[in-house]
Amino acid sequence: MRLPAEIEQRILELISMPDLNWKSARVHNKKLNRIRNQMYKLTDDFAQAIPSADKYSDAYFAYNFPMNFVKAMVLAKEVNCLYPQLFNNKDTIRILDIGCGEGAGMFGLYYGLKNSKKFVLTGIDTSTQMLKKCKNMTHSLKNKDACIRVKLRRQDVSHGLLKKKINKYNIVIFANVLAEIFTGDNIPVKFIERILKSTDDDGVIIIIEPAAKNLSRRLMDLRNEIIQKHKGYILLPCLHKNECPLYEIRKQKEWCHQSISWHSPVYMKIINQGLNREIDYLKFSYLVISKKDHRKRYDGCYSVISPLFREKGRKRCFLCTPAGRIELVRLNKLKTQANREFDRISKGDIISFENLVQTIPHYWRIAENTKVKITYRKNN
């Protein structure tokens, strides 16, 4: 998974280092150090729940924009692959990015879905400075693709009320913004209910949040409340409507989040010198919420919610199932042609089986004749 080359180049142009690479890094040393210092301050403010992306906009744009862009692109591809009926019959895809910032959410969705379709992207934010950067990104996209229209406006939507439209949105995305809109312990279901009214019959809301435990568990709270109050349907990451298995494991303090490997841009590696941050994995939590229930086709499919642990004499991982968190194990001596796909699975994959051995609750075993199939891979 990579950031598109033209997006990477546009970022470098907008932070005034268009020729940045390993050879030219020394020439830009002063600018690089300024961005690194801003990164430290951004991190400190994030830990204290202080919004400061406006204040340190170059650092946020150089570091956070590409990661948020690729997260949205990954989720767009996943939704389109698993639920193609949502977009197949649409001539134009209308996307609303609430709290759009520089537009990473809506631009990432566009890149994940783009084909011969037309796109109308609407970005709203309270920050004039962020909207200006978003506008600068917009120019390069519109010059390359005549099938895309972008509308930007300054607006506060913390109440969840949007302007009435004749053409409703196919996707509404919140990319790392709900923590700023709602600083308390929960995200009001009423807010989500109001936003859903702005989507068409097959419309979805995509929420992306940082992988921090408190924010991820808050998203899990929202997921459970939506299901309990019948205010919508959770399409992803869950493939069932029962209690979240990780949410119930309180003693182990678990939380549902993703960790996806990607090829970070060279310029990010240059900036990261001295910061030593984990930039080789995209870590986040998310929900995809719909008006309609489209999940029936995935009965018998399960989400992998851990890495594949390689231990002496065996391999194992954990699955999210309607019955709870399940440990899935295969002894090395039982590896066969039928079950060899088990060696390729990674966190975030969706898998299915034939001839699985379920000996005791919450422990499943792969036998020699068990057929393992990877239905979807996030890391493609």
mmCIF file of C-alpha atoms in Angstrom:
data_model
loop_
_atom_site.group_PDB
_atom_site.id
_atom_site.type_symbol
_atom_site.label_atom_id
_atom_site.label_comp_id
_atom_site.label_asym_id
_atom_site.label_seq_id
_atom_site.Cartn_x
_atom_site.Cartn_y
_atom_site.Cartn_z
ATOM 1 C CA MET A 1 0.000 0.000 0.000
ATOM 2 C CA ARG A 2 1.503 3.308 -1.124
ATOM 3 C CA LEU A 3 0.627 6.971 -1.296
ATOM 4 C CA PRO A 4 -0.030 7.877 -4.971
ATOM 5 C CA ALA A 5 3.061 9.551 -6.450
ATOM 6 C CA GLU A 6 1.194 12.667 -7.588
ATOM 7 C CA ILE A 7 -0.222 13.198 -4.079
ATOM 8 C CA GLU A 8 3.240 12.823 -2.562
ATOM 9 C CA GLN A 9 4.676 15.375 -4.990
ATOM 10 C CA ARG A 10 1.857 17.844 -4.323
ATOM 11 C CA ILE A 11 2.474 17.609 -0.571
ATOM 12 C CA LEU A 12 6.163 18.388 -1.101
ATOM 13 C CA GLU A 13 5.272 21.385 -3.260
ATOM 14 C CA LEU A 14 2.894 22.769 -0.642
ATOM 15 C CA ILE A 15 5.474 22.471 2.156
ATOM 16 C CA SER A 16 8.021 24.212 -0.117
ATOM 17 C CA MET A 17 10.390 21.251 -0.537
ATOM 18 C CA PRO A 18 9.476 19.909 -4.007
ATOM 19 C CA ASP A 19 12.874 18.266 -4.575
ATOM 20 C CA LEU A 20 13.205 16.632 -1.139
ATOM 21 C CA ASN A 21 15.021 13.287 -1.183
ATOM 22 C CA TRP A 22 17.919 11.695 0.678
ATOM 23 C CA LYS A 23 20.490 13.598 -1.391
ATOM 24 C CA SER A 24 18.855 17.009 -0.984
ATOM 25 C CA ALA A 25 17.826 16.617 2.663
ATOM 26 C CA ARG A 26 20.760 18.671 3.961
ATOM 27 C CA VAL A 27 19.685 21.648 1.817
ATOM 28 C CA HIS A 28 16.287 21.617 3.541
ATOM 29 C CA ASN A 29 17.650 21.002 7.028
ATOM 30 C CA LYS A 30 16.187 24.188 8.524
ATOM 31 C CA LYS A 31 12.677 23.477 7.214
ATOM 32 C CA LEU A 32 12.894 19.831 8.261
ATOM 33 C CA ASN A 33 13.876 20.737 11.816
ATOM 34 C CA ARG A 34 10.988 23.202 11.999
ATOM 35 C CA ILE A 35 8.553 20.450 10.987
ATOM 36 C CA ARG A 36 10.114 18.036 13.486
ATOM 37 C CA ASN A 37 9.703 20.576 16.295
ATOM 38 C CA GLN A 38 6.093 21.084 15.264
ATOM 39 C CA MET A 39 5.575 17.317 15.386
ATOM 40 C CA TYR A 40 6.700 17.223 19.022
ATOM 41 C CA LYS A 41 4.230 19.988 19.872
ATOM 42 C CA LEU A 42 1.417 18.325 17.940
ATOM 43 C CA THR A 43 1.962 15.113 19.880
ATOM 44 C CA ASP A 44 1.962 16.909 23.232
ATOM 45 C CA ASP A 45 -1.254 18.719 22.348
ATOM 46 C CA PHE A 46 -2.916 15.502 21.136
ATOM 47 C CA ALA A 47 -2.106 13.822 24.463
ATOM 48 C CA GLN A 48 -3.883 16.702 26.225
ATOM 49 C CA ALA A 49 -6.801 16.697 23.753
ATOM 50 C CA ILE A 50 -5.845 20.183 22.514
ATOM 51 C CA PRO A 51 -6.670 20.739 18.803
ATOM 52 C CA SER A 52 -3.620 22.360 17.194
ATOM 53 C CA ALA A 53 -3.524 21.174 13.578
ATOM 54 C CA ASP A 54 -4.118 24.789 12.491
ATOM 55 C CA LYS A 55 -1.216 26.028 14.582
ATOM 56 C CA TYR A 56 1.260 23.475 13.230
ATOM 57 C CA SER A 57 -0.295 23.006 9.811
ATOM 58 C CA ASP A 58 2.868 22.107 7.865
ATOM 59 C CA ALA A 59 3.742 19.294 10.263
ATOM 60 C CA TYR A 60 0.170 18.001 10.258
ATOM 61 C CA PHE A 61 -0.019 18.180 6.484
ATOM 62 C CA ALA A 62 3.344 16.483 5.886
ATOM 63 C CA TYR A 63 2.866 13.739 8.465
ATOM 64 C CA ASN A 64 -0.822 13.161 9.149
ATOM 65 C CA PHE A 65 -2.342 13.931 5.743
ATOM 66 C CA PRO A 66 -0.653 11.034 3.872
ATOM 67 C CA MET A 67 -1.528 8.505 6.576
ATOM 68 C CA ASN A 68 -5.153 9.663 6.796
ATOM 69 C CA PHE A 69 -5.369 9.683 2.993
ATOM 70 C CA VAL A 70 -4.222 6.057 2.722
ATOM 71 C CA LYS A 71 -6.482 4.935 5.600
ATOM 72 C CA ALA A 72 -9.494 6.350 3.738
ATOM 73 C CA MET A 73 -8.286 4.801 0.471
ATOM 74 C CA VAL A 74 -7.928 1.383 2.152
ATOM 75 C CA LEU A 75 -11.452 1.557 3.577
ATOM 76 C CA ALA A 76 -12.952 2.718 0.268
ATOM 77 C CA LYS A 77 -11.464 -0.317 -1.467
ATOM 78 C CA GLU A 78 -12.705 -2.624 1.286
ATOM 79 C CA VAL A 79 -16.269 -1.284 1.235
ATOM 80 C CA ASN A 80 -16.362 -1.396 -2.575
ATOM 81 C CA CYS A 81 -15.033 -4.964 -2.663
ATOM 82 C CA LEU A 82 -17.280 -6.383 0.067
ATOM 83 C CA TYR A 83 -20.407 -4.332 -0.716
ATOM 84 C CA PRO A 84 -20.229 -3.459 -4.445
ATOM 85 C CA GLN A 85 -24.011 -3.026 -4.592
ATOM 86 C CA LEU A 86 -23.618 0.270 -2.748
ATOM 87 C CA PHE A 87 -21.930 1.975 -5.714
ATOM 88 C CA ASN A 88 -22.362 -0.187 -8.827
ATOM 89 C CA ASN A 89 -25.556 1.491 -10.033
ATOM 90 C CA LYS A 90 -24.432 5.044 -9.277
ATOM 91 C CA ASP A 91 -23.461 7.326 -12.172
ATOM 92 C CA THR A 92 -22.147 9.924 -9.735
ATOM 93 C CA ILE A 93 -20.714 9.275 -6.276
ATOM 94 C CA ARG A 94 -21.335 12.093 -3.816
ATOM 95 C CA ILE A 95 -19.014 12.294 -0.828
ATOM 96 C CA LEU A 96 -19.274 14.629 2.157
ATOM 97 C CA ASP A 97 -16.176 15.088 4.336
ATOM 98 C CA ILE A 98 -17.132 16.661 7.682
ATOM 99 C CA GLY A 99 -14.216 18.374 9.376
ATOM 100 C CA CYS A 100 -12.327 17.825 6.141
ATOM 101 C CA GLY A 101 -9.129 19.676 7.070
ATOM 102 C CA GLU A 102 -6.882 19.399 4.014
ATOM 103 C CA GLY A 103 -9.256 16.828 2.484
ATOM 104 C CA ALA A 104 -7.413 13.575 3.255
ATOM 105 C CA GLY A 105 -10.665 11.711 3.914
ATOM 106 C CA MET A 106 -12.585 12.598 0.766
ATOM 107 C CA PHE A 107 -9.519 12.505 -1.506
ATOM 108 C CA GLY A 108 -8.551 9.080 -0.119
ATOM 109 C CA LEU A 109 -12.083 7.782 -0.765
ATOM 110 C CA TYR A 110 -11.949 9.166 -4.296
ATOM 111 C CA TYR A 111 -8.673 7.365 -5.027
ATOM 112 C CA GLY A 112 -10.041 4.145 -3.529
ATOM 113 C CA LEU A 113 -13.202 4.236 -5.644
ATOM 114 C CA LYS A 114 -12.212 6.092 -8.803
ATOM 115 C CA ASN A 115 -12.945 4.505 -12.145
ATOM 116 C CA SER A 116 -15.163 5.798 -14.931
ATOM 117 C CA LYS A 117 -17.651 7.320 -12.485
ATOM 118 C CA LYS A 118 -18.154 10.995 -11.777
ATOM 119 C CA PHE A 119 -17.477 12.354 -8.297
ATOM 120 C CA VAL A 120 -18.812 15.307 -6.360
ATOM 121 C CA LEU A 121 -16.738 15.915 -3.223
ATOM 122 C CA THR A 122 -17.968 18.339 -0.571
ATOM 123 C CA GLY A 123 -15.646 19.346 2.248
ATOM 124 C CA ILE A 124 -16.736 21.385 5.249
ATOM 125 C CA ASP A 125 -14.582 22.648 8.100
ATOM 126 C CA THR A 126 -14.467 25.473 10.633
ATOM 127 C CA SER A 127 -10.845 26.343 9.792
ATOM 128 C CA THR A 128 -10.198 28.818 6.987
ATOM 129 C CA GLN A 129 -6.521 27.836 6.942
ATOM 130 C CA MET A 130 -7.287 24.134 6.502
ATOM 131 C CA LEU A 131 -9.810 24.851 3.758
ATOM 132 C CA LYS A 132 -7.172 26.906 1.950
ATOM 133 C CA LYS A 133 -4.785 23.910 1.948
ATOM 134 C CA CYS A 134 -7.637 21.684 0.816
ATOM 135 C CA LYS A 135 -8.319 24.067 -2.063
ATOM 136 C CA ASN A 136 -4.653 23.870 -3.097
ATOM 137 C CA MET A 137 -4.891 20.060 -3.194
ATOM 138 C CA THR A 138 -8.129 20.335 -5.160
ATOM 139 C CA HIS A 139 -6.556 22.243 -8.052
ATOM 140 C CA SER A 140 -4.115 19.441 -8.867
ATOM 141 C CA LEU A 141 -6.862 16.785 -8.775
ATOM 142 C CA LYS A 142 -9.271 18.720 -10.986
ATOM 143 C CA ASN A 143 -6.521 19.397 -13.525
ATOM 144 C CA LYS A 144 -5.912 15.660 -13.790
ATOM 145 C CA ASP A 145 -9.514 14.390 -13.749
ATOM 146 C CA ALA A 146 -12.378 16.273 -15.383
ATOM 147 C CA CYS A 147 -14.897 13.884 -13.770
ATOM 148 C CA ILE A 148 -14.375 15.339 -10.297
ATOM 149 C CA ARG A 149 -16.096 18.367 -8.775
ATOM 150 C CA VAL A 150 -15.070 19.744 -5.391
ATOM 151 C CA LYS A 151 -17.067 22.102 -3.187
ATOM 152 C CA LEU A 152 -15.643 23.606 -0.004
ATOM 153 C CA ARG A 153 -17.390 25.638 2.662
ATOM 154 C CA ARG A 154 -16.807 26.884 6.176
ATOM 155 C CA GLN A 155 -19.426 25.472 8.539
ATOM 156 C CA ASP A 156 -19.902 24.065 12.045
ATOM 157 C CA VAL A 157 -21.908 20.812 12.058
ATOM 158 C CA SER A 158 -21.450 19.735 15.684
ATOM 159 C CA HIS A 159 -25.259 19.688 15.985
ATOM 160 C CA GLY A 160 -25.511 17.204 13.109
ATOM 161 C CA LEU A 161 -27.786 19.400 11.000
ATOM 162 C CA LEU A 162 -26.847 19.774 7.339
ATOM 163 C CA LYS A 163 -28.333 21.794 4.514
ATOM 164 C CA LYS A 164 -31.128 19.903 2.775
ATOM 165 C CA LYS A 165 -30.110 18.564 -0.625
ATOM 166 C CA ILE A 166 -32.060 17.146 -3.532
ATOM 167 C CA ASN A 167 -29.220 14.700 -4.201
ATOM 168 C CA LYS A 168 -28.204 13.000 -0.971
ATOM 169 C CA TYR A 169 -24.699 11.765 -0.225
ATOM 170 C CA ASN A 170 -23.488 8.239 -0.922
ATOM 171 C CA ILE A 171 -20.746 8.537 1.698
ATOM 172 C CA VAL A 172 -20.257 10.815 4.681
ATOM 173 C CA ILE A 173 -16.789 10.537 6.204
ATOM 174 C CA PHE A 174 -15.416 11.681 9.549
ATOM 175 C CA ALA A 175 -11.624 11.317 9.414
ATOM 176 C CA ASN A 176 -10.030 11.942 12.817
ATOM 177 C CA VAL A 177 -12.517 14.663 13.683
ATOM 178 C CA LEU A 178 -15.110 13.267 16.124
ATOM 179 C CA ALA A 179 -12.679 13.556 19.037
ATOM 180 C CA GLU A 180 -12.652 17.312 18.404
ATOM 181 C CA ILE A 181 -16.413 17.644 17.873
ATOM 182 C CA PHE A 182 -17.269 15.577 20.974
ATOM 183 C CA THR A 183 -14.710 15.761 23.766
ATOM 184 C CA GLY A 184 -16.748 13.772 26.303
ATOM 185 C CA ASP A 185 -16.981 10.043 26.973
ATOM 186 C CA ASN A 186 -19.394 9.277 24.155
ATOM 187 C CA ILE A 187 -20.446 10.118 20.614
ATOM 188 C CA PRO A 188 -24.202 10.856 20.635
ATOM 189 C CA VAL A 189 -26.213 8.347 18.615
ATOM 190 C CA LYS A 190 -28.637 11.171 17.834
ATOM 191 C CA PHE A 191 -25.836 12.923 15.946
ATOM 192 C CA ILE A 192 -25.163 9.838 13.803
ATOM 193 C CA GLU A 193 -28.901 9.420 13.232
ATOM 194 C CA ARG A 194 -29.131 12.986 11.908
ATOM 195 C CA ILE A 195 -26.153 12.526 9.595
ATOM 196 C CA LEU A 196 -27.618 9.279 8.200
ATOM 197 C CA LYS A 197 -30.655 11.273 7.063
ATOM 198 C CA SER A 198 -28.349 13.138 4.678
ATOM 199 C CA THR A 199 -27.362 9.906 2.891
ATOM 200 C CA ASP A 200 -29.261 8.104 0.148
ATOM 201 C CA ASP A 201 -30.947 4.725 0.694
ATOM 202 C CA ASP A 202 -27.671 2.828 0.221
ATOM 203 C CA GLY A 203 -25.575 5.530 1.859
ATOM 204 C CA VAL A 204 -22.923 4.918 4.489
ATOM 205 C CA ILE A 205 -21.093 6.827 7.183
ATOM 206 C CA ILE A 206 -17.384 6.057 7.527
ATOM 207 C CA ILE A 207 -15.764 7.026 10.821
ATOM 208 C CA ILE A 208 -11.979 6.863 11.214
ATOM 209 C CA GLU A 209 -10.431 7.540 14.615
ATOM 210 C CA PRO A 210 -6.905 7.204 16.040
ATOM 211 C CA ALA A 211 -6.051 3.784 17.491
ATOM 212 C CA ALA A 212 -5.753 5.204 21.030
ATOM 213 C CA LYS A 213 -7.546 2.978 23.532
ATOM 214 C CA ASN A 214 -9.943 5.618 24.862
ATOM 215 C CA LEU A 215 -11.021 6.791 21.396
ATOM 216 C CA SER A 216 -11.317 3.252 20.031
ATOM 217 C CA ARG A 217 -13.388 2.054 22.971
ATOM 218 C CA ARG A 218 -15.602 5.123 22.588
ATOM 219 C CA LEU A 219 -16.192 4.034 18.993
ATOM 220 C CA MET A 220 -17.011 0.533 20.267
ATOM 221 C CA ASP A 221 -19.565 2.104 22.642
ATOM 222 C CA LEU A 222 -21.149 3.870 19.672
ATOM 223 C CA ARG A 223 -21.212 0.636 17.695
ATOM 224 C CA ASN A 224 -23.028 -1.228 20.480
ATOM 225 C CA GLU A 225 -25.533 1.590 21.030
ATOM 226 C CA ILE A 226 -26.397 1.855 17.321
ATOM 227 C CA ILE A 227 -27.158 -1.872 17.262
ATOM 228 C CA GLN A 228 -29.104 -1.887 20.541
ATOM 229 C CA LYS A 229 -31.253 1.109 19.568
ATOM 230 C CA HIS A 230 -31.698 -0.035 15.929
ATOM 231 C CA LYS A 231 -30.409 3.266 14.560
ATOM 232 C CA GLY A 232 -28.443 1.725 11.696
ATOM 233 C CA TYR A 233 -26.325 -1.261 10.671
ATOM 234 C CA ILE A 234 -22.615 -1.808 11.195
ATOM 235 C CA LEU A 235 -21.099 -3.133 7.954
ATOM 236 C CA LEU A 236 -17.459 -2.998 9.064
ATOM 237 C CA PRO A 237 -15.238 -3.913 10.804
ATOM 238 C CA CYS A 238 -17.890 -6.229 12.292
ATOM 239 C CA LEU A 239 -19.588 -8.932 10.232
ATOM 240 C CA HIS A 240 -22.168 -9.667 12.938
ATOM 241 C CA LYS A 241 -24.505 -7.741 15.251
ATOM 242 C CA ASN A 242 -23.677 -9.404 18.569
ATOM 243 C CA GLU A 243 -21.684 -7.794 21.373
ATOM 244 C CA CYS A 244 -18.160 -6.769 20.408
ATOM 245 C CA PRO A 245 -15.906 -9.581 21.727
ATOM 246 C CA LEU A 246 -12.994 -7.259 22.458
ATOM 247 C CA TYR A 247 -15.198 -4.771 24.265
ATOM 248 C CA GLU A 248 -16.218 -7.419 26.774
ATOM 249 C CA ILE A 249 -12.643 -8.434 27.634
ATOM 250 C CA ARG A 250 -12.305 -5.693 30.228
ATOM 251 C CA LYS A 251 -9.664 -7.313 32.401
ATOM 252 C CA GLN A 252 -7.276 -7.478 29.458
ATOM 253 C CA LYS A 253 -8.197 -3.916 28.466
ATOM 254 C CA GLU A 254 -8.594 -4.789 24.792
ATOM 255 C CA TRP A 255 -9.833 -2.467 22.083
ATOM 256 C CA CYS A 256 -10.696 -2.972 18.421
ATOM 257 C CA HIS A 257 -8.199 -1.278 16.116
ATOM 258 C CA GLN A 258 -6.394 -1.896 12.840
ATOM 259 C CA SER A 259 -2.680 -2.115 12.107
ATOM 260 C CA ILE A 260 -1.875 -2.213 8.388
ATOM 261 C CA SER A 261 1.600 -2.210 6.871
ATOM 262 C CA TRP A 262 2.315 0.315 4.116
ATOM 263 C CA HIS A 263 5.235 1.842 2.241
ATOM 264 C CA SER A 264 5.633 5.265 3.822
ATOM 265 C CA PRO A 265 6.956 7.968 1.440
ATOM 266 C CA VAL A 266 10.689 8.691 1.424
ATOM 267 C CA TYR A 267 10.116 12.250 2.605
ATOM 268 C CA MET A 268 8.321 10.926 5.721
ATOM 269 C CA LYS A 269 11.317 8.728 6.479
ATOM 270 C CA ILE A 270 13.545 11.812 6.183
ATOM 271 C CA ILE A 271 11.345 13.830 8.545
ATOM 272 C CA ASN A 272 11.221 10.875 10.923
ATOM 273 C CA GLN A 273 14.981 10.982 11.506
ATOM 274 C CA GLY A 274 15.394 11.880 15.149
ATOM 275 C CA LEU A 275 11.672 11.442 15.836
ATOM 276 C CA ASN A 276 11.876 7.650 15.492
ATOM 277 C CA ARG A 277 8.123 7.196 15.206
ATOM 278 C CA GLU A 278 6.329 4.078 14.043
ATOM 279 C CA ILE A 279 5.527 5.065 10.457
ATOM 280 C CA ASP A 280 5.540 1.649 8.764
ATOM 281 C CA TYR A 281 2.052 0.782 10.037
ATOM 282 C CA LEU A 282 -1.250 2.607 9.716
ATOM 283 C CA LYS A 283 -3.002 2.280 13.060
ATOM 284 C CA PHE A 284 -6.617 3.335 13.457
ATOM 285 C CA SER A 285 -10.098 2.302 14.524
ATOM 286 C CA TYR A 286 -13.146 2.667 12.316
ATOM 287 C CA LEU A 287 -16.837 2.021 11.716
ATOM 288 C CA VAL A 288 -18.851 1.787 8.503
ATOM 289 C CA ILE A 289 -22.520 2.466 9.263
ATOM 290 C CA SER A 290 -25.414 2.025 6.821
ATOM 291 C CA LYS A 291 -29.180 2.495 6.673
ATOM 292 C CA LYS A 292 -29.713 -1.001 5.270
ATOM 293 C CA ASP A 293 -28.423 -4.394 6.364
ATOM 294 C CA HIS A 294 -26.134 -5.769 3.640
ATOM 295 C CA ARG A 295 -24.220 -8.308 5.771
ATOM 296 C CA LYS A 296 -26.101 -11.563 5.081
ATOM 297 C CA ARG A 297 -23.755 -12.653 2.307
ATOM 298 C CA TYR A 298 -20.917 -12.918 4.844
ATOM 299 C CA ASP A 299 -22.417 -15.559 7.123
ATOM 300 C CA GLY A 300 -19.562 -17.982 7.832
ATOM 301 C CA CYS A 301 -16.880 -15.336 7.329
ATOM 302 C CA TYR A 302 -14.745 -14.029 10.182
ATOM 303 C CA SER A 303 -12.441 -11.072 10.779
ATOM 304 C CA VAL A 304 -8.863 -11.710 11.887
ATOM 305 C CA ILE A 305 -8.250 -9.409 14.875
ATOM 306 C CA SER A 306 -4.658 -10.290 15.718
ATOM 307 C CA PRO A 307 -1.380 -10.943 13.941
ATOM 308 C CA LEU A 308 -0.556 -14.536 13.035
ATOM 309 C CA PHE A 309 1.498 -15.774 15.977
ATOM 310 C CA ARG A 310 4.253 -18.179 14.911
ATOM 311 C CA GLU A 311 5.213 -20.415 17.824
ATOM 312 C CA LYS A 312 7.080 -23.666 18.292
ATOM 313 C CA GLY A 313 5.095 -26.408 16.609
ATOM 314 C CA ARG A 314 2.077 -24.275 15.755
ATOM 315 C CA LYS A 315 0.591 -21.047 14.401
ATOM 316 C CA ARG A 316 -2.420 -19.252 15.843
ATOM 317 C CA CYS A 317 -4.498 -16.093 15.642
ATOM 318 C CA PHE A 318 -7.721 -14.668 17.047
ATOM 319 C CA LEU A 319 -11.016 -14.175 15.210
ATOM 320 C CA CYS A 320 -14.035 -11.950 15.787
ATOM 321 C CA THR A 321 -17.169 -14.140 15.631
ATOM 322 C CA PRO A 322 -20.815 -13.879 16.745
ATOM 323 C CA ALA A 323 -19.897 -16.275 19.582
ATOM 324 C CA GLY A 324 -17.087 -14.036 20.828
ATOM 325 C CA ARG A 325 -13.326 -13.938 20.401
ATOM 326 C CA ILE A 326 -12.091 -17.289 19.093
ATOM 327 C CA GLU A 327 -8.552 -18.658 19.140
ATOM 328 C CA LEU A 328 -7.759 -20.419 15.856
ATOM 329 C CA VAL A 329 -4.839 -22.874 15.900
ATOM 330 C CA ARG A 330 -3.046 -25.085 13.384
ATOM 331 C CA LEU A 331 -0.263 -27.450 14.348
ATOM 332 C CA ASN A 332 2.662 -27.323 11.932
ATOM 333 C CA LYS A 333 2.479 -31.081 11.393
ATOM 334 C CA LEU A 334 -1.095 -30.678 10.098
ATOM 335 C CA LYS A 335 -0.185 -28.235 7.320
ATOM 336 C CA THR A 336 -1.589 -29.393 3.962
ATOM 337 C CA GLN A 337 -2.356 -28.036 0.513
ATOM 338 C CA ALA A 338 -5.946 -27.438 1.658
ATOM 339 C CA ASN A 339 -5.082 -25.256 4.650
ATOM 340 C CA ARG A 340 -1.851 -23.588 3.494
ATOM 341 C CA GLU A 341 -3.631 -20.216 3.072
ATOM 342 C CA PHE A 342 -3.564 -20.010 6.862
ATOM 343 C CA ASP A 343 0.148 -19.117 6.614
ATOM 344 C CA ARG A 344 -0.701 -15.964 4.620
ATOM 345 C CA ILE A 345 -3.305 -14.374 6.858
ATOM 346 C CA SER A 346 -2.696 -11.088 8.641
ATOM 347 C CA LYS A 347 -4.623 -8.781 10.935
ATOM 348 C CA GLY A 348 -7.658 -7.263 9.220
ATOM 349 C CA ASP A 349 -8.217 -10.146 6.773
ATOM 350 C CA ILE A 350 -11.639 -11.751 6.351
ATOM 351 C CA ILE A 351 -11.487 -15.546 6.139
ATOM 352 C CA SER A 352 -13.792 -18.566 5.819
ATOM 353 C CA PHE A 353 -13.422 -22.328 6.335
ATOM 354 C CA GLU A 354 -14.651 -25.775 5.423
ATOM 355 C CA ASN A 355 -14.248 -28.788 7.755
ATOM 356 C CA LEU A 356 -13.121 -26.777 10.759
ATOM 357 C CA VAL A 357 -12.826 -28.631 14.086
ATOM 358 C CA GLN A 358 -14.602 -26.855 16.958
ATOM 359 C CA THR A 359 -13.610 -28.857 20.021
ATOM 360 C CA ILE A 360 -14.270 -26.465 22.892
ATOM 361 C CA PRO A 361 -15.855 -22.995 23.107
ATOM 362 C CA HIS A 362 -13.581 -20.167 21.965
ATOM 363 C CA TYR A 363 -10.978 -22.622 20.572
ATOM 364 C CA TRP A 364 -11.084 -23.797 16.969
ATOM 365 C CA ARG A 365 -8.596 -26.145 15.361
ATOM 366 C CA ILE A 366 -7.539 -26.483 11.731
ATOM 367 C CA ALA A 367 -7.293 -30.120 10.644
ATOM 368 C CA GLU A 368 -5.507 -31.637 7.662
ATOM 369 C CA ASN A 369 -8.702 -31.531 5.577
ATOM 370 C CA THR A 370 -9.725 -28.017 6.652
ATOM 371 C CA LYS A 371 -9.977 -25.670 3.691
ATOM 372 C CA VAL A 372 -8.959 -22.081 4.492
ATOM 373 C CA LYS A 373 -9.952 -19.217 2.189
ATOM 374 C CA ILE A 374 -8.976 -15.551 2.478
ATOM 375 C CA THR A 375 -12.082 -13.667 1.334
ATOM 376 C CA TYR A 376 -10.522 -10.220 1.609
ATOM 377 C CA ARG A 377 -7.072 -8.815 2.372
ATOM 378 C CA LYS A 378 -6.681 -5.271 3.704
ATOM 379 C CA ASN A 379 -2.956 -5.241 2.930
ATOM 380 C CA ASN A 380 -3.398 -5.620 -0.845
#
